[in-house]
Amino acid sequence: MDSLEHGDHRHRASAKCYAWASFLVWTVIIFLLVFGIGFFAFVKSNLPEIKVHRLDVYKFNVTKPTNKDKNKNKNDAQVTIDVRIMVNVTNSNKRMTLVYGELNAEMKIEGFSLPKVRLDGFRQKAMRTNDLKIRPQEMRFKMNDDDDDVKQLNLTADHHEMVLSLKMNGKIQFWFKGQVVISNLHFKVSCDGVEQSQIDQALAHVCNVKLGFLR
């Protein structure tokens, strides 16, 4: 009997320890889950607001080959593109300073990919706004010399109806009272379907800003 009672006691003690261990594990998991949700919500709500507010087109020419050139390149027309994009970055947080690392920008206009641009990092105090100038190198492309395509591109440029796509990515830090609180988070910016006609009317295009856990 003593042996059975002793075994039963050990069994109850073991079950009790297991229950406590499970309780602690689940408590830690729930705590981490709540902390993660709160952390993500805090960061997301304090990401900067980014808008494209200017699209300066210095050159957008589609040139068909001359008769002399046609003997060499029967189907080639040349597209010359030179643009400048102005992006407004606003830190709406009333207490936090945002520190941006180097930003990488990729652009397309009317489907033509422009050279990538790297922008220097900068520090932005609470409730401040900065303008970023993105000026890719002037580019020349060759396209199929289709009369309808060439005519349509020239009409699009003449009527200021071009469409821009802008992507940016980089790292961001959150500072409070001179101390870094959150460091080196990746973030991504997507500005899709930016219409030149809207920008010309002073209607800024609001971009999508989100955390990018993978670069």
PDB file of C-alpha atoms in Angstrom:
ATOM      1  CA  MET A   1       0.000   0.000   0.000  1.00  0.00           C
ATOM      2  CA  ASP A   2       2.787   2.422   0.921  1.00  0.00           C
ATOM      3  CA  SER A   3       4.416   1.743  -2.455  1.00  0.00           C
ATOM      4  CA  LEU A   4       1.168   2.413  -4.342  1.00  0.00           C
ATOM      5  CA  GLU A   5       0.485   5.607  -2.399  1.00  0.00           C
ATOM      6  CA  HIS A   6       4.043   6.788  -2.982  1.00  0.00           C
ATOM      7  CA  GLY A   7       3.725   6.144  -6.745  1.00  0.00           C
ATOM      8  CA  ASP A   8       0.383   7.900  -6.881  1.00  0.00           C
ATOM      9  CA  HIS A   9       1.884  10.903  -5.092  1.00  0.00           C
ATOM     10  CA  ARG A  10       4.739  11.084  -7.593  1.00  0.00           C
ATOM     11  CA  HIS A  11       2.270  10.835 -10.467  1.00  0.00           C
ATOM     12  CA  ARG A  12       0.198  13.736  -9.077  1.00  0.00           C
ATOM     13  CA  ALA A  13       3.344  15.818  -8.505  1.00  0.00           C
ATOM     14  CA  SER A  14       4.519  15.120 -12.055  1.00  0.00           C
ATOM     15  CA  ALA A  15       1.120  16.073 -13.494  1.00  0.00           C
ATOM     16  CA  LYS A  16       1.121  19.233 -11.397  1.00  0.00           C
ATOM     17  CA  CYS A  17       4.591  20.229 -12.651  1.00  0.00           C
ATOM     18  CA  TYR A  18       3.516  19.539 -16.233  1.00  0.00           C
ATOM     19  CA  ALA A  19       0.422  21.698 -15.776  1.00  0.00           C
ATOM     20  CA  TRP A  20       2.486  24.557 -14.367  1.00  0.00           C
ATOM     21  CA  ALA A  21       5.040  24.252 -17.193  1.00  0.00           C
ATOM     22  CA  SER A  22       2.255  24.321 -19.802  1.00  0.00           C
ATOM     23  CA  PHE A  23       0.692  27.321 -18.093  1.00  0.00           C
ATOM     24  CA  LEU A  24       4.024  29.203 -18.125  1.00  0.00           C
ATOM     25  CA  VAL A  25       4.682  28.332 -21.778  1.00  0.00           C
ATOM     26  CA  TRP A  26       1.238  29.489 -22.867  1.00  0.00           C
ATOM     27  CA  THR A  27       1.583  32.640 -20.750  1.00  0.00           C
ATOM     28  CA  VAL A  28       4.856  33.481 -22.485  1.00  0.00           C
ATOM     29  CA  ILE A  29       3.364  32.745 -25.920  1.00  0.00           C
ATOM     30  CA  ILE A  30       0.328  34.939 -25.259  1.00  0.00           C
ATOM     31  CA  PHE A  31       2.538  37.714 -23.872  1.00  0.00           C
ATOM     32  CA  LEU A  32       4.796  37.614 -26.940  1.00  0.00           C
ATOM     33  CA  LEU A  33       1.757  37.572 -29.219  1.00  0.00           C
ATOM     34  CA  VAL A  34       0.192  40.590 -27.499  1.00  0.00           C
ATOM     35  CA  PHE A  35       3.540  42.398 -27.459  1.00  0.00           C
ATOM     36  CA  GLY A  36       4.108  41.631 -31.148  1.00  0.00           C
ATOM     37  CA  ILE A  37       0.658  42.876 -32.143  1.00  0.00           C
ATOM     38  CA  GLY A  38       1.106  46.027 -30.061  1.00  0.00           C
ATOM     39  CA  PHE A  39       4.600  46.620 -31.459  1.00  0.00           C
ATOM     40  CA  PHE A  40       3.446  46.129 -35.058  1.00  0.00           C
ATOM     41  CA  ALA A  41       0.437  48.422 -34.535  1.00  0.00           C
ATOM     42  CA  PHE A  42       2.638  51.125 -32.972  1.00  0.00           C
ATOM     43  CA  VAL A  43       5.194  51.054 -35.777  1.00  0.00           C
ATOM     44  CA  LYS A  44       2.566  50.907 -38.514  1.00  0.00           C
ATOM     45  CA  SER A  45       0.648  53.867 -37.075  1.00  0.00           C
ATOM     46  CA  ASN A  46       3.840  55.933 -36.881  1.00  0.00           C
ATOM     47  CA  LEU A  47       5.275  55.242 -40.309  1.00  0.00           C
ATOM     48  CA  PRO A  48       5.749  58.412 -42.372  1.00  0.00           C
ATOM     49  CA  GLU A  49       3.185  59.691 -44.848  1.00  0.00           C
ATOM     50  CA  ILE A  50       4.667  59.824 -48.344  1.00  0.00           C
ATOM     51  CA  LYS A  51       3.186  61.586 -51.378  1.00  0.00           C
ATOM     52  CA  VAL A  52       4.283  62.281 -54.933  1.00  0.00           C
ATOM     53  CA  HIS A  53       3.454  65.966 -55.446  1.00  0.00           C
ATOM     54  CA  ARG A  54       5.460  66.947 -58.539  1.00  0.00           C
ATOM     55  CA  LEU A  55       6.332  65.274 -61.813  1.00  0.00           C
ATOM     56  CA  ASP A  56       8.469  67.521 -63.976  1.00  0.00           C
ATOM     57  CA  VAL A  57       8.903  66.167 -67.494  1.00  0.00           C
ATOM     58  CA  TYR A  58      11.817  67.956 -69.119  1.00  0.00           C
ATOM     59  CA  LYS A  59      11.885  65.662 -72.094  1.00  0.00           C
ATOM     60  CA  PHE A  60       9.709  62.876 -73.452  1.00  0.00           C
ATOM     61  CA  ASN A  61      10.326  62.572 -77.168  1.00  0.00           C
ATOM     62  CA  VAL A  62       9.586  59.712 -79.532  1.00  0.00           C
ATOM     63  CA  THR A  63      11.598  60.101 -82.730  1.00  0.00           C
ATOM     64  CA  LYS A  64      11.044  57.955 -85.768  1.00  0.00           C
ATOM     65  CA  PRO A  65      14.118  57.079 -87.861  1.00  0.00           C
ATOM     66  CA  THR A  66      14.797  59.134 -90.973  1.00  0.00           C
ATOM     67  CA  ASN A  67      14.823  57.529 -94.408  1.00  0.00           C
ATOM     68  CA  LYS A  68      18.587  57.285 -94.199  1.00  0.00           C
ATOM     69  CA  ASP A  69      18.482  55.631 -90.798  1.00  0.00           C
ATOM     70  CA  LYS A  70      15.715  53.261 -91.843  1.00  0.00           C
ATOM     71  CA  ASN A  71      18.169  51.467 -94.098  1.00  0.00           C
ATOM     72  CA  LYS A  72      20.124  50.463 -91.001  1.00  0.00           C
ATOM     73  CA  ASN A  73      17.341  50.014 -88.438  1.00  0.00           C
ATOM     74  CA  LYS A  74      14.050  49.341 -90.116  1.00  0.00           C
ATOM     75  CA  ASN A  75      11.956  48.996 -86.983  1.00  0.00           C
ATOM     76  CA  ASP A  76      13.663  51.261 -84.443  1.00  0.00           C
ATOM     77  CA  ALA A  77      12.189  54.466 -83.040  1.00  0.00           C
ATOM     78  CA  GLN A  78      14.026  56.306 -80.256  1.00  0.00           C
ATOM     79  CA  VAL A  79      12.448  57.403 -76.996  1.00  0.00           C
ATOM     80  CA  THR A  80      14.236  60.062 -74.927  1.00  0.00           C
ATOM     81  CA  ILE A  81      13.106  60.537 -71.311  1.00  0.00           C
ATOM     82  CA  ASP A  82      14.257  63.106 -68.771  1.00  0.00           C
ATOM     83  CA  VAL A  83      12.112  63.626 -65.663  1.00  0.00           C
ATOM     84  CA  ARG A  84      12.270  64.823 -62.067  1.00  0.00           C
ATOM     85  CA  ILE A  85      10.024  63.530 -59.295  1.00  0.00           C
ATOM     86  CA  MET A  86       9.369  65.389 -56.052  1.00  0.00           C
ATOM     87  CA  VAL A  87       8.278  63.320 -53.060  1.00  0.00           C
ATOM     88  CA  ASN A  88       6.885  64.744 -49.845  1.00  0.00           C
ATOM     89  CA  VAL A  89       7.780  62.852 -46.628  1.00  0.00           C
ATOM     90  CA  THR A  90       5.935  63.789 -43.429  1.00  0.00           C
ATOM     91  CA  ASN A  91       6.622  62.616 -39.878  1.00  0.00           C
ATOM     92  CA  SER A  92       3.224  63.063 -38.198  1.00  0.00           C
ATOM     93  CA  ASN A  93       4.398  61.732 -34.838  1.00  0.00           C
ATOM     94  CA  LYS A  94       4.333  64.390 -32.114  1.00  0.00           C
ATOM     95  CA  ARG A  95       7.226  62.960 -30.076  1.00  0.00           C
ATOM     96  CA  MET A  96       9.345  60.602 -32.165  1.00  0.00           C
ATOM     97  CA  THR A  97      12.209  61.571 -34.442  1.00  0.00           C
ATOM     98  CA  LEU A  98      12.573  59.407 -37.540  1.00  0.00           C
ATOM     99  CA  VAL A  99      15.996  58.564 -38.948  1.00  0.00           C
ATOM    100  CA  TYR A 100      16.081  57.230 -42.497  1.00  0.00           C
ATOM    101  CA  GLY A 101      18.920  55.215 -43.948  1.00  0.00           C
ATOM    102  CA  GLU A 102      19.849  55.284 -47.628  1.00  0.00           C
ATOM    103  CA  LEU A 103      16.781  54.931 -49.854  1.00  0.00           C
ATOM    104  CA  ASN A 104      16.691  53.018 -53.132  1.00  0.00           C
ATOM    105  CA  ALA A 105      14.215  54.227 -55.753  1.00  0.00           C
ATOM    106  CA  GLU A 106      12.982  52.442 -58.887  1.00  0.00           C
ATOM    107  CA  MET A 107      10.725  54.127 -61.439  1.00  0.00           C
ATOM    108  CA  LYS A 108       8.739  53.404 -64.564  1.00  0.00           C
ATOM    109  CA  ILE A 109       7.009  55.943 -66.770  1.00  0.00           C
ATOM    110  CA  GLU A 110       4.653  54.716 -69.471  1.00  0.00           C
ATOM    111  CA  GLY A 111       6.181  51.266 -68.971  1.00  0.00           C
ATOM    112  CA  PHE A 112       9.790  52.413 -69.552  1.00  0.00           C
ATOM    113  CA  SER A 113      12.125  51.561 -66.660  1.00  0.00           C
ATOM    114  CA  LEU A 114      14.301  54.481 -65.604  1.00  0.00           C
ATOM    115  CA  PRO A 115      17.734  54.207 -63.965  1.00  0.00           C
ATOM    116  CA  LYS A 116      17.675  53.409 -60.259  1.00  0.00           C
ATOM    117  CA  VAL A 117      18.412  56.275 -57.880  1.00  0.00           C
ATOM    118  CA  ARG A 118      19.950  56.182 -54.405  1.00  0.00           C
ATOM    119  CA  LEU A 119      18.989  58.900 -51.962  1.00  0.00           C
ATOM    120  CA  ASP A 120      21.025  59.887 -48.922  1.00  0.00           C
ATOM    121  CA  GLY A 121      19.594  59.149 -45.503  1.00  0.00           C
ATOM    122  CA  PHE A 122      18.316  61.966 -43.312  1.00  0.00           C
ATOM    123  CA  ARG A 123      16.913  62.776 -39.874  1.00  0.00           C
ATOM    124  CA  GLN A 124      13.372  64.087 -39.489  1.00  0.00           C
ATOM    125  CA  LYS A 125      12.111  65.650 -36.260  1.00  0.00           C
ATOM    126  CA  ALA A 126       8.547  65.265 -35.002  1.00  0.00           C
ATOM    127  CA  MET A 127       5.843  66.999 -37.046  1.00  0.00           C
ATOM    128  CA  ARG A 128       8.253  67.891 -39.837  1.00  0.00           C
ATOM    129  CA  THR A 129       8.062  67.542 -43.613  1.00  0.00           C
ATOM    130  CA  ASN A 130      10.901  66.995 -46.093  1.00  0.00           C
ATOM    131  CA  ASP A 131      10.955  67.104 -49.878  1.00  0.00           C
ATOM    132  CA  LEU A 132      12.997  64.483 -51.712  1.00  0.00           C
ATOM    133  CA  LYS A 133      14.169  65.159 -55.259  1.00  0.00           C
ATOM    134  CA  ILE A 134      14.475  62.071 -57.441  1.00  0.00           C
ATOM    135  CA  ARG A 135      16.236  62.791 -60.731  1.00  0.00           C
ATOM    136  CA  PRO A 136      17.218  59.703 -62.725  1.00  0.00           C
ATOM    137  CA  GLN A 137      19.682  60.059 -65.568  1.00  0.00           C
ATOM    138  CA  GLU A 138      18.284  60.976 -68.945  1.00  0.00           C
ATOM    139  CA  MET A 139      17.660  57.778 -70.858  1.00  0.00           C
ATOM    140  CA  ARG A 140      17.268  56.773 -74.478  1.00  0.00           C
ATOM    141  CA  PHE A 141      15.357  53.646 -75.427  1.00  0.00           C
ATOM    142  CA  LYS A 142      14.634  51.925 -78.700  1.00  0.00           C
ATOM    143  CA  MET A 143      11.170  50.670 -79.504  1.00  0.00           C
ATOM    144  CA  ASN A 144       9.419  49.071 -82.432  1.00  0.00           C
ATOM    145  CA  ASP A 145       8.656  51.701 -85.065  1.00  0.00           C
ATOM    146  CA  ASP A 146       4.898  51.208 -85.052  1.00  0.00           C
ATOM    147  CA  ASP A 147       3.080  54.324 -86.283  1.00  0.00           C
ATOM    148  CA  ASP A 148       0.152  53.881 -83.869  1.00  0.00           C
ATOM    149  CA  ASP A 149       2.404  53.332 -80.837  1.00  0.00           C
ATOM    150  CA  VAL A 150       4.614  56.307 -81.660  1.00  0.00           C
ATOM    151  CA  LYS A 151       1.579  58.529 -82.243  1.00  0.00           C
ATOM    152  CA  GLN A 152      -0.067  57.415 -78.987  1.00  0.00           C
ATOM    153  CA  LEU A 153       3.071  58.049 -76.908  1.00  0.00           C
ATOM    154  CA  ASN A 154       3.496  61.511 -78.374  1.00  0.00           C
ATOM    155  CA  LEU A 155      -0.167  62.319 -77.710  1.00  0.00           C
ATOM    156  CA  THR A 156       0.171  61.064 -74.124  1.00  0.00           C
ATOM    157  CA  ALA A 157       3.182  63.309 -73.566  1.00  0.00           C
ATOM    158  CA  ASP A 158       1.578  66.341 -75.246  1.00  0.00           C
ATOM    159  CA  HIS A 159      -1.594  66.045 -73.156  1.00  0.00           C
ATOM    160  CA  HIS A 160       0.286  65.463 -69.879  1.00  0.00           C
ATOM    161  CA  GLU A 161      -1.373  62.072 -69.392  1.00  0.00           C
ATOM    162  CA  MET A 162       1.671  59.993 -68.554  1.00  0.00           C
ATOM    163  CA  VAL A 163       1.516  57.443 -65.738  1.00  0.00           C
ATOM    164  CA  LEU A 164       4.365  56.923 -63.285  1.00  0.00           C
ATOM    165  CA  SER A 165       5.189  54.032 -60.971  1.00  0.00           C
ATOM    166  CA  LEU A 166       7.622  54.605 -58.097  1.00  0.00           C
ATOM    167  CA  LYS A 167       9.020  52.076 -55.608  1.00  0.00           C
ATOM    168  CA  MET A 168      11.319  52.895 -52.710  1.00  0.00           C
ATOM    169  CA  ASN A 169      12.813  50.870 -49.894  1.00  0.00           C
ATOM    170  CA  GLY A 170      15.197  51.483 -47.029  1.00  0.00           C
ATOM    171  CA  LYS A 171      15.629  51.356 -43.264  1.00  0.00           C
ATOM    172  CA  ILE A 172      14.039  53.520 -40.592  1.00  0.00           C
ATOM    173  CA  GLN A 173      14.764  54.172 -36.903  1.00  0.00           C
ATOM    174  CA  PHE A 174      12.545  55.646 -34.193  1.00  0.00           C
ATOM    175  CA  TRP A 175      14.228  58.003 -31.688  1.00  0.00           C
ATOM    176  CA  PHE A 176      12.807  59.493 -28.483  1.00  0.00           C
ATOM    177  CA  LYS A 177      14.598  62.135 -26.390  1.00  0.00           C
ATOM    178  CA  GLY A 178      17.916  61.460 -28.070  1.00  0.00           C
ATOM    179  CA  GLN A 179      17.755  57.680 -27.655  1.00  0.00           C
ATOM    180  CA  VAL A 180      17.028  55.088 -30.308  1.00  0.00           C
ATOM    181  CA  VAL A 181      13.875  53.144 -29.430  1.00  0.00           C
ATOM    182  CA  ILE A 182      13.447  50.996 -32.536  1.00  0.00           C
ATOM    183  CA  SER A 183      16.365  50.414 -34.866  1.00  0.00           C
ATOM    184  CA  ASN A 184      16.841  49.460 -38.513  1.00  0.00           C
ATOM    185  CA  LEU A 185      13.383  48.350 -39.577  1.00  0.00           C
ATOM    186  CA  HIS A 186      12.942  47.770 -43.300  1.00  0.00           C
ATOM    187  CA  PHE A 187      10.119  49.693 -44.936  1.00  0.00           C
ATOM    188  CA  LYS A 188       8.752  49.815 -48.471  1.00  0.00           C
ATOM    189  CA  VAL A 189       6.975  52.540 -50.402  1.00  0.00           C
ATOM    190  CA  SER A 190       4.715  51.862 -53.394  1.00  0.00           C
ATOM    191  CA  CYS A 191       3.369  54.691 -55.547  1.00  0.00           C
ATOM    192  CA  ASP A 192       1.426  52.966 -58.327  1.00  0.00           C
ATOM    193  CA  GLY A 193      -0.587  54.667 -61.030  1.00  0.00           C
ATOM    194  CA  VAL A 194       0.648  58.210 -60.423  1.00  0.00           C
ATOM    195  CA  GLU A 195      -1.191  60.268 -63.042  1.00  0.00           C
ATOM    196  CA  GLN A 196       0.593  63.309 -64.402  1.00  0.00           C
ATOM    197  CA  SER A 197      -2.729  65.050 -65.116  1.00  0.00           C
ATOM    198  CA  GLN A 198      -3.657  64.811 -61.408  1.00  0.00           C
ATOM    199  CA  ILE A 199      -0.252  65.997 -60.222  1.00  0.00           C
ATOM    200  CA  ASP A 200      -0.487  69.002 -62.566  1.00  0.00           C
ATOM    201  CA  GLN A 201      -3.702  69.965 -60.755  1.00  0.00           C
ATOM    202  CA  ALA A 202      -1.816  69.982 -57.426  1.00  0.00           C
ATOM    203  CA  LEU A 203      -3.486  66.709 -56.346  1.00  0.00           C
ATOM    204  CA  ALA A 204      -0.697  64.802 -54.621  1.00  0.00           C
ATOM    205  CA  HIS A 205      -0.651  61.022 -54.995  1.00  0.00           C
ATOM    206  CA  VAL A 206      -0.638  59.261 -51.601  1.00  0.00           C
ATOM    207  CA  CYS A 207       1.733  56.288 -51.550  1.00  0.00           C
ATOM    208  CA  ASN A 208       1.424  53.020 -49.663  1.00  0.00           C
ATOM    209  CA  VAL A 209       4.010  52.708 -46.874  1.00  0.00           C
ATOM    210  CA  LYS A 210       4.467  49.398 -45.065  1.00  0.00           C
ATOM    211  CA  LEU A 211       7.008  47.394 -43.156  1.00  0.00           C
ATOM    212  CA  GLY A 212       9.179  45.175 -45.316  1.00  0.00           C
ATOM    213  CA  PHE A 213      10.618  42.343 -43.264  1.00  0.00           C
ATOM    214  CA  LEU A 214      12.536  41.093 -46.271  1.00  0.00           C
ATOM    215  CA  ARG A 215      14.373  43.577 -48.417  1.00  0.00           C
TER     216      ARG A 215
END
